[in-house]
CSV table of C-alpha atoms in Angstrom, one decimal:
chain,number,residue,atom,x,y,z
A,794,UNK,CA,96.8,349.1,-52.2
A,795,UNK,CA,96.3,346.9,-49.2
A,796,UNK,CA,95.3,343.3,-49.4
A,797,UNK,CA,92.6,342.0,-47.2
A,798,UNK,CA,91.2,338.5,-47.0
A,799,UNK,CA,87.9,337.3,-46.0
A,800,UNK,CA,87.7,336.1,-42.4
A,801,UNK,CA,85.5,333.6,-40.7
A,802,UNK,CA,82.5,335.1,-38.9
A,803,UNK,CA,83.6,337.0,-35.8
A,804,UNK,CA,87.1,337.8,-37.1
A,805,UNK,CA,88.2,341.1,-38.7
A,806,UNK,CA,89.8,341.3,-42.1
A,807,UNK,CA,93.6,340.9,-41.9
A,808,UNK,CA,95.9,343.1,-44.0
A,809,UNK,CA,99.4,341.7,-44.2
A,810,UNK,CA,100.7,345.1,-45.3
A,811,UNK,CA,99.5,346.9,-42.2
A,812,UNK,CA,102.6,348.6,-40.8
A,813,UNK,CA,101.2,348.3,-37.3
A,814,UNK,CA,101.6,344.5,-37.4
A,815,UNK,CA,104.6,342.9,-35.9
A,816,UNK,CA,106.4,340.0,-37.7
A,817,UNK,CA,105.0,337.6,-35.1
A,818,UNK,CA,101.4,338.8,-35.9
A,819,UNK,CA,102.0,337.9,-39.5
A,820,UNK,CA,103.5,334.6,-38.5
A,821,UNK,CA,100.5,333.8,-36.3
A,822,UNK,CA,98.1,334.7,-39.2
A,823,UNK,CA,100.1,332.4,-41.5
A,824,UNK,CA,99.7,329.7,-39.0
A,825,UNK,CA,96.0,330.3,-38.7
A,826,UNK,CA,95.5,330.1,-42.4
A,827,UNK,CA,97.3,326.7,-42.4
A,828,UNK,CA,94.9,325.6,-39.7
A,829,UNK,CA,97.7,325.8,-37.1
A,830,UNK,CA,96.8,326.9,-33.6
A,831,UNK,CA,99.8,328.2,-31.7
A,832,UNK,CA,98.8,327.0,-28.3
A,833,UNK,CA,101.9,328.1,-26.4
A,834,UNK,CA,104.8,330.4,-27.4
A,835,UNK,CA,107.2,331.6,-24.8
A,836,UNK,CA,110.9,332.7,-24.8
A,837,UNK,CA,113.1,330.7,-22.5
A,838,UNK,CA,115.4,333.5,-21.5
A,839,UNK,CA,115.0,337.2,-21.2
A,840,UNK,CA,116.9,339.1,-23.9
A,841,UNK,CA,120.1,340.7,-22.5
A,842,UNK,CA,119.9,338.8,-19.2
A,843,UNK,CA,122.8,337.0,-17.5
A,844,UNK,CA,121.2,333.7,-18.2
A,845,UNK,CA,121.1,334.5,-22.0
A,846,UNK,CA,124.8,335.6,-21.9
A,847,UNK,CA,125.8,332.5,-20.1
A,848,UNK,CA,124.0,330.2,-22.6
A,849,UNK,CA,125.5,332.1,-25.5
A,850,UNK,CA,129.0,331.7,-24.1
A,851,UNK,CA,128.3,327.9,-23.6
A,852,UNK,CA,127.1,327.4,-27.1
A,853,UNK,CA,130.0,329.5,-28.5
A,854,UNK,CA,132.4,327.4,-26.4
A,855,UNK,CA,131.1,324.2,-28.0
A,856,UNK,CA,131.4,325.6,-31.5
A,857,UNK,CA,134.9,326.9,-30.8
A,858,UNK,CA,135.9,323.5,-29.4
A,859,UNK,CA,134.6,322.0,-32.6
A,860,UNK,CA,136.9,324.3,-34.6
A,861,UNK,CA,139.9,323.5,-32.4
A,862,UNK,CA,139.3,319.8,-32.6
A,863,UNK,CA,138.8,319.9,-36.4
A,864,UNK,CA,141.9,322.0,-36.8
A,865,UNK,CA,143.9,319.5,-34.7
A,866,UNK,CA,142.6,316.7,-37.0
A,867,UNK,CA,143.9,318.6,-40.1
A,868,UNK,CA,147.3,319.2,-38.4
A,869,UNK,CA,147.6,315.5,-37.5
A,870,UNK,CA,146.4,314.4,-40.9
A,871,UNK,CA,149.1,316.5,-42.7
A,872,UNK,CA,152.1,316.4,-40.4
A,873,UNK,CA,151.9,313.4,-38.0
A,874,UNK,CA,154.1,310.4,-39.0
A,875,UNK,CA,151.8,307.8,-40.5
A,876,UNK,CA,154.1,305.4,-42.3
A,877,UNK,CA,154.4,302.0,-40.6
A,878,UNK,CA,157.6,301.4,-38.6
A,879,UNK,CA,158.4,298.2,-36.7
A,880,UNK,CA,158.1,298.5,-32.9
A,881,UNK,CA,156.5,301.3,-31.0
A,882,UNK,CA,156.3,304.8,-32.4
A,883,UNK,CA,154.2,307.8,-33.3
A,884,UNK,CA,152.8,306.1,-36.3
A,885,UNK,CA,150.8,303.7,-34.0
A,886,UNK,CA,148.9,306.8,-32.6
A,887,UNK,CA,148.0,308.2,-36.0
A,888,UNK,CA,144.6,306.6,-36.5
A,889,UNK,CA,143.6,306.8,-32.8
A,890,UNK,CA,144.4,310.5,-32.7
A,891,UNK,CA,142.5,311.2,-35.9
A,892,UNK,CA,139.5,309.3,-34.5
A,893,UNK,CA,139.7,311.2,-31.2
A,894,UNK,CA,139.9,314.7,-32.7
A,895,UNK,CA,137.1,314.0,-35.2
A,896,UNK,CA,135.0,312.5,-32.5
A,897,UNK,CA,135.4,315.5,-30.2
A,898,UNK,CA,134.6,317.9,-33.1
A,899,UNK,CA,131.4,316.1,-34.0
A,900,UNK,CA,130.3,315.8,-30.3
A,901,UNK,CA,131.0,319.4,-29.7
A,902,UNK,CA,129.0,320.7,-32.6
A,903,UNK,CA,126.2,318.3,-31.7
A,904,UNK,CA,126.1,319.6,-28.1
A,905,UNK,CA,126.3,323.2,-29.3
A,906,UNK,CA,123.3,322.8,-31.6
A,907,UNK,CA,121.3,320.9,-28.9
A,908,UNK,CA,122.0,323.6,-26.3
A,909,UNK,CA,121.1,326.3,-28.7
A,910,UNK,CA,117.8,324.7,-29.6
A,911,UNK,CA,116.8,323.4,-26.2
A,912,UNK,CA,117.8,326.5,-24.1
A,913,UNK,CA,117.9,329.6,-26.3
A,914,UNK,CA,115.0,329.1,-28.8
A,915,UNK,CA,111.5,329.9,-27.6
A,916,UNK,CA,109.2,327.0,-26.6
A,917,UNK,CA,106.3,326.5,-29.0
A,918,UNK,CA,103.3,324.1,-29.0
A,919,UNK,CA,101.2,324.1,-32.1
A,920,UNK,CA,98.4,322.0,-33.5
A,921,UNK,CA,97.9,321.7,-37.3
A,922,UNK,CA,95.3,320.4,-39.7
A,923,UNK,CA,96.8,319.9,-43.2
A,924,UNK,CA,95.4,321.4,-46.4
A,925,UNK,CA,96.6,322.6,-49.8
A,926,UNK,CA,96.5,325.8,-51.8
A,927,UNK,CA,99.0,328.6,-52.2
A,928,UNK,CA,98.4,332.3,-52.9
A,929,UNK,CA,100.6,335.5,-53.1
A,930,UNK,CA,99.7,336.4,-49.6
A,931,UNK,CA,100.7,332.9,-48.5
A,932,UNK,CA,104.1,333.4,-50.1
A,933,UNK,CA,104.6,336.6,-48.3
A,934,UNK,CA,103.6,335.0,-45.0
A,935,UNK,CA,106.0,332.2,-45.6
A,936,UNK,CA,108.8,334.6,-46.2
A,937,UNK,CA,108.0,336.5,-43.1
A,938,UNK,CA,107.8,333.3,-41.2
A,939,UNK,CA,111.3,332.3,-42.3
A,940,UNK,CA,112.6,335.8,-41.4
A,941,UNK,CA,111.0,335.5,-38.0
A,942,UNK,CA,112.7,332.1,-37.5
A,943,UNK,CA,116.0,333.7,-38.3
A,944,UNK,CA,115.4,336.4,-35.8
A,945,UNK,CA,114.5,333.9,-33.2
A,946,UNK,CA,117.8,332.1,-33.7
A,947,UNK,CA,119.2,335.3,-32.3
A,948,UNK,CA,122.3,335.5,-34.5
A,949,UNK,CA,122.0,339.2,-35.2
A,950,UNK,CA,121.4,340.0,-31.6
A,951,UNK,CA,124.0,337.4,-30.4
A,952,UNK,CA,126.9,337.9,-32.9
A,953,UNK,CA,129.1,335.7,-30.8
A,954,UNK,CA,127.0,332.7,-31.8
A,955,UNK,CA,127.4,333.4,-35.5
A,956,UNK,CA,131.1,334.0,-35.3
A,957,UNK,CA,131.7,330.9,-33.2
A,958,UNK,CA,129.5,328.8,-35.5
A,959,UNK,CA,131.5,329.9,-38.5
A,960,UNK,CA,134.8,329.3,-36.7
A,961,UNK,CA,133.7,325.9,-35.7
A,962,UNK,CA,132.2,324.6,-38.9
A,963,UNK,CA,134.8,326.0,-41.3
A,964,UNK,CA,137.5,323.5,-40.1
A,965,UNK,CA,134.9,320.7,-40.1
A,966,UNK,CA,134.3,321.4,-43.8
A,967,UNK,CA,138.1,321.3,-44.3
A,968,UNK,CA,138.2,317.9,-42.5
A,969,UNK,CA,135.7,316.6,-45.1
A,970,UNK,CA,137.9,317.8,-47.9
A,971,UNK,CA,141.2,316.7,-46.4
A,972,UNK,CA,141.2,313.1,-47.8
A,973,UNK,CA,140.4,314.5,-51.3
A,974,UNK,CA,143.3,316.9,-51.3
A,975,UNK,CA,145.7,314.9,-49.1
A,976,UNK,CA,147.6,313.7,-52.1
A,977,UNK,CA,148.3,317.3,-53.1
A,978,UNK,CA,149.9,317.9,-49.8
A,979,UNK,CA,152.1,314.8,-49.4
A,980,UNK,CA,152.9,312.6,-52.4
A,981,UNK,CA,151.6,309.0,-51.6
A,982,UNK,CA,154.0,307.6,-54.2
A,983,UNK,CA,157.1,308.8,-52.5
A,984,UNK,CA,159.8,306.1,-52.4
A,985,UNK,CA,157.3,303.8,-54.2
A,986,UNK,CA,155.9,303.0,-50.8
A,987,UNK,CA,152.6,301.9,-52.3
A,988,UNK,CA,154.2,300.0,-55.2
A,989,UNK,CA,156.8,297.9,-53.4
A,990,UNK,CA,156.2,294.6,-51.6
A,991,UNK,CA,158.4,291.8,-50.2
A,992,UNK,CA,158.6,290.2,-53.7
A,993,UNK,CA,160.7,293.1,-55.1
A,994,UNK,CA,164.1,291.7,-56.2
A,995,UNK,CA,166.9,292.4,-53.7
A,996,UNK,CA,170.5,292.9,-54.9
A,997,UNK,CA,169.5,291.6,-58.3
A,998,UNK,CA,168.2,288.3,-56.8
A,999,UNK,CA,164.7,287.2,-57.4
A,1000,UNK,CA,162.6,286.3,-54.4
A,1001,UNK,CA,161.4,282.8,-53.8
A,1002,UNK,CA,157.8,281.9,-53.0
A,1003,UNK,CA,157.6,280.2,-49.6
A,1004,UNK,CA,155.1,278.6,-47.3
A,1005,UNK,CA,154.1,280.0,-44.0
A,1006,UNK,CA,156.8,278.0,-42.4
A,1007,UNK,CA,159.4,279.4,-44.8
A,1008,UNK,CA,159.9,276.3,-47.0
A,1009,UNK,CA,160.2,277.1,-50.7
A,1010,UNK,CA,157.7,275.6,-53.2
A,1011,UNK,CA,158.2,273.4,-56.2
A,1012,UNK,CA,155.6,272.9,-59.0
A,1013,UNK,CA,155.1,269.3,-57.9
A,1014,UNK,CA,153.9,270.5,-54.5
A,1015,UNK,CA,150.6,271.6,-55.8
A,1016,UNK,CA,148.2,269.2,-57.5
A,1017,UNK,CA,146.2,270.2,-60.6
A,1018,UNK,CA,143.3,272.4,-59.5
A,1019,UNK,CA,144.9,273.1,-56.2
A,1020,UNK,CA,146.2,276.3,-54.6
A,1021,UNK,CA,148.4,277.4,-51.8
A,1022,UNK,CA,149.1,280.8,-50.0
A,1023,UNK,CA,152.7,282.0,-50.6
A,1024,UNK,CA,154.9,284.6,-49.0
A,1025,UNK,CA,158.1,286.4,-50.0
A,1026,UNK,CA,161.2,284.3,-49.0
A,1027,UNK,CA,162.9,287.2,-47.3
A,1028,UNK,CA,163.6,287.9,-43.6
A,1029,UNK,CA,160.3,288.5,-41.8
A,1030,UNK,CA,158.5,287.7,-45.1
A,1031,UNK,CA,155.8,285.9,-43.2
A,1032,UNK,CA,155.0,288.8,-40.8
A,1033,UNK,CA,153.0,292.0,-40.6
A,1034,UNK,CA,156.1,293.8,-42.1
A,1035,UNK,CA,155.1,292.4,-45.4
A,1036,UNK,CA,151.3,292.1,-44.9
A,1037,UNK,CA,150.7,293.4,-48.4
A,1038,UNK,CA,152.7,290.6,-50.1
A,1039,UNK,CA,150.8,287.3,-49.7
A,1040,UNK,CA,149.6,285.7,-53.0
A,1041,UNK,CA,147.6,282.7,-53.9
A,1042,UNK,CA,149.6,280.3,-56.1
A,1043,UNK,CA,147.1,278.3,-58.2
A,1044,UNK,CA,147.8,275.2,-60.4
A,1045,UNK,CA,145.2,275.5,-63.1
A,1046,UNK,CA,143.9,272.6,-65.1
A,1047,UNK,CA,145.0,272.4,-68.8
A,1048,UNK,CA,141.9,274.0,-70.4
A,1049,UNK,CA,141.6,276.7,-67.7
A,1050,UNK,CA,145.4,277.5,-68.0
A,1051,UNK,CA,145.0,277.9,-71.8
A,1052,UNK,CA,142.2,280.3,-71.3
A,1053,UNK,CA,144.1,282.2,-68.7
A,1054,UNK,CA,147.1,282.6,-70.9
A,1055,UNK,CA,145.0,283.9,-73.8
A,1056,UNK,CA,143.5,286.5,-71.5
A,1057,UNK,CA,146.9,287.4,-70.0
A,1058,UNK,CA,148.3,288.1,-73.5
A,1059,UNK,CA,145.4,290.4,-74.2
A,1060,UNK,CA,146.4,292.4,-71.1
A,1061,UNK,CA,150.2,292.4,-71.9
A,1062,UNK,CA,150.8,289.8,-69.2
A,1063,UNK,CA,151.8,286.9,-71.5
A,1064,UNK,CA,154.9,286.0,-69.4
A,1065,UNK,CA,153.3,286.3,-66.0
A,1066,UNK,CA,152.4,282.6,-65.7
A,1067,UNK,CA,154.7,279.6,-65.6
A,1068,UNK,CA,153.2,276.6,-67.3
A,1069,UNK,CA,149.7,276.1,-65.8
A,1070,UNK,CA,150.6,278.1,-62.6
A,1071,UNK,CA,149.4,281.6,-61.8
A,1072,UNK,CA,149.8,283.7,-58.7
A,1073,UNK,CA,147.5,286.6,-57.7
A,1074,UNK,CA,147.5,288.9,-54.7
A,1075,UNK,CA,145.3,287.8,-51.8
A,1076,UNK,CA,144.6,291.4,-50.8
A,1077,UNK,CA,141.1,292.3,-51.9
A,1078,UNK,CA,141.0,295.5,-53.9
A,1079,UNK,CA,137.8,296.6,-52.2
A,1080,UNK,CA,138.7,296.9,-48.5
A,1081,UNK,CA,141.9,294.9,-48.1
A,1082,UNK,CA,140.4,291.7,-46.7
A,1083,UNK,CA,142.1,288.3,-47.6
A,1084,UNK,CA,140.5,286.9,-50.7
A,1085,UNK,CA,141.2,283.3,-50.0
A,1086,UNK,CA,138.2,281.1,-50.8
A,1087,UNK,CA,139.0,279.5,-54.1
A,1088,UNK,CA,136.3,277.5,-56.0
A,1089,UNK,CA,138.1,275.0,-58.2
A,1090,UNK,CA,135.2,274.2,-60.5
A,1091,UNK,CA,134.4,277.8,-61.5
A,1092,UNK,CA,137.9,279.3,-61.0
A,1093,UNK,CA,136.4,282.0,-58.8
A,1094,UNK,CA,138.2,283.5,-55.9
A,1095,UNK,CA,135.9,284.8,-53.2
A,1096,UNK,CA,136.5,287.5,-50.6
A,1097,UNK,CA,134.6,286.5,-47.4
A,1098,UNK,CA,134.3,290.0,-46.0
A,1099,UNK,CA,132.0,291.6,-48.6
A,1100,UNK,CA,131.4,288.8,-51.1
A,1101,UNK,CA,133.5,290.1,-54.0
A,1102,UNK,CA,134.3,287.4,-56.5
A,1103,UNK,CA,137.2,287.4,-59.0
A,1104,UNK,CA,137.5,285.2,-62.1
A,1105,UNK,CA,141.1,283.8,-62.0
A,1106,UNK,CA,141.1,282.7,-65.7
A,1107,UNK,CA,140.4,286.3,-66.8
A,1108,UNK,CA,143.1,288.2,-65.0
A,1109,UNK,CA,141.2,288.0,-61.7
A,1110,UNK,CA,138.6,290.4,-63.0
A,1111,UNK,CA,135.9,291.2,-60.5
A,1112,UNK,CA,132.6,289.7,-61.5
A,1113,UNK,CA,130.5,290.1,-58.4
A,1114,UNK,CA,130.4,292.3,-55.3
A,1115,UNK,CA,131.7,295.8,-54.5
A,1116,UNK,CA,135.3,295.3,-55.7
A,1117,UNK,CA,135.8,297.3,-59.0
A,1118,UNK,CA,139.5,296.5,-59.7
A,1119,UNK,CA,141.1,293.1,-60.5
A,1120,UNK,CA,143.6,291.5,-58.2
A,1121,UNK,CA,147.2,292.2,-59.2
A,1122,UNK,CA,149.0,289.3,-60.7
A,1123,UNK,CA,152.5,288.3,-59.6
A,1124,UNK,CA,154.8,287.3,-62.4
A,1125,UNK,CA,156.4,283.9,-61.6
A,1126,UNK,CA,158.9,281.4,-62.9
A,1127,UNK,CA,161.0,278.5,-61.6
A,1128,UNK,CA,164.7,279.0,-60.8
A,1129,UNK,CA,167.6,276.7,-61.5
A,1130,UNK,CA,166.9,274.6,-58.4
A,1131,UNK,CA,163.3,274.1,-59.4
A,1132,UNK,CA,161.7,276.4,-56.9
A,1133,UNK,CA,159.1,279.1,-57.7
A,1134,UNK,CA,160.4,282.7,-57.7
A,1135,UNK,CA,158.9,286.1,-58.5
A,1136,UNK,CA,160.1,287.4,-61.8
A,1137,UNK,CA,159.4,290.9,-60.5
A,1138,UNK,CA,157.3,292.6,-57.9
A,1139,UNK,CA,153.6,293.2,-58.6
A,1140,UNK,CA,153.2,295.6,-61.5
A,1141,UNK,CA,150.0,297.1,-60.1
A,1142,UNK,CA,149.2,298.5,-56.6
A,1143,UNK,CA,148.0,295.9,-54.1
A,1144,UNK,CA,144.8,296.3,-52.2
A,1145,UNK,CA,142.4,299.2,-52.2
A,1146,UNK,CA,143.5,301.7,-54.8
A,1147,UNK,CA,142.7,305.1,-53.2
A,1148,UNK,CA,146.3,306.1,-53.5
A,1149,UNK,CA,146.2,305.7,-57.3
A,1150,UNK,CA,144.2,309.0,-57.6
A,1151,UNK,CA,146.3,311.6,-59.4
């Protein structure tokens, strides 16, 4: 049974099941029922013409370039040397090459979609007045409209576009997943590279805490409530080679030190302090910025980059801002000559903890 709808005066009834109707006739009727007037509708290229084939090859080229660039990103991400080495080397190109290949992939897919939309899809100018109400016929018209849009994309008639789009976007999807599965490809804990800093004992000798000029530090060098940035007393300890090592050595006031010791014992860090002195990593656990602004009255350590705050008297627990993990504490003591030394290396990873993911 055919379905006809009442038409305004001067228009014949419209049967959406009439086999003589083309898909575009139904699309135009659906537009009319939504008070949309299709003012202009014109294909930009003739089907099967040289111009169409040239544009298809251009769009396909952009999509294939996307796939090649994304694949290059994956190859670099997995196999290119990334571990820092002093001097010049391939590791210095790791990040720039990742940025270049990902940038080319995104630009190519963008140009491909723009060329497809601007040059291959028909030009349409429509005017619409909005209104509500949905019927069964409206649903069928909507379905036909979507099918018509698929036809106009030309994927069935231009299979090269569909194949190239798939070939280009599949590697892009793999790029998005690469950081999530990277640890399954290469063990980030290999050689404890993320768990070792300049404070790790060497040849059984504990490492002294030194100033920026290399001088070791005694307890008397820091007044009550004061603090100082310390580095590992090893060769090149105050350099980028040990950029993950700097700590803030703080001389807490008596009441604050007592509170800090109680909280340390709760976490199993009862021997990490020496007297009223505590040392915490300066590398913010949010994004790796230097957390160096210490507020003596509240015992808060502030990271100036994104405003994370850590409460020193409670194991440097984050109490404000985006950081979600406390600053690692450096176990300290004083050696026979009265200088501060690290009892061991940090017992937690320093800085952002993305590598702690299993």
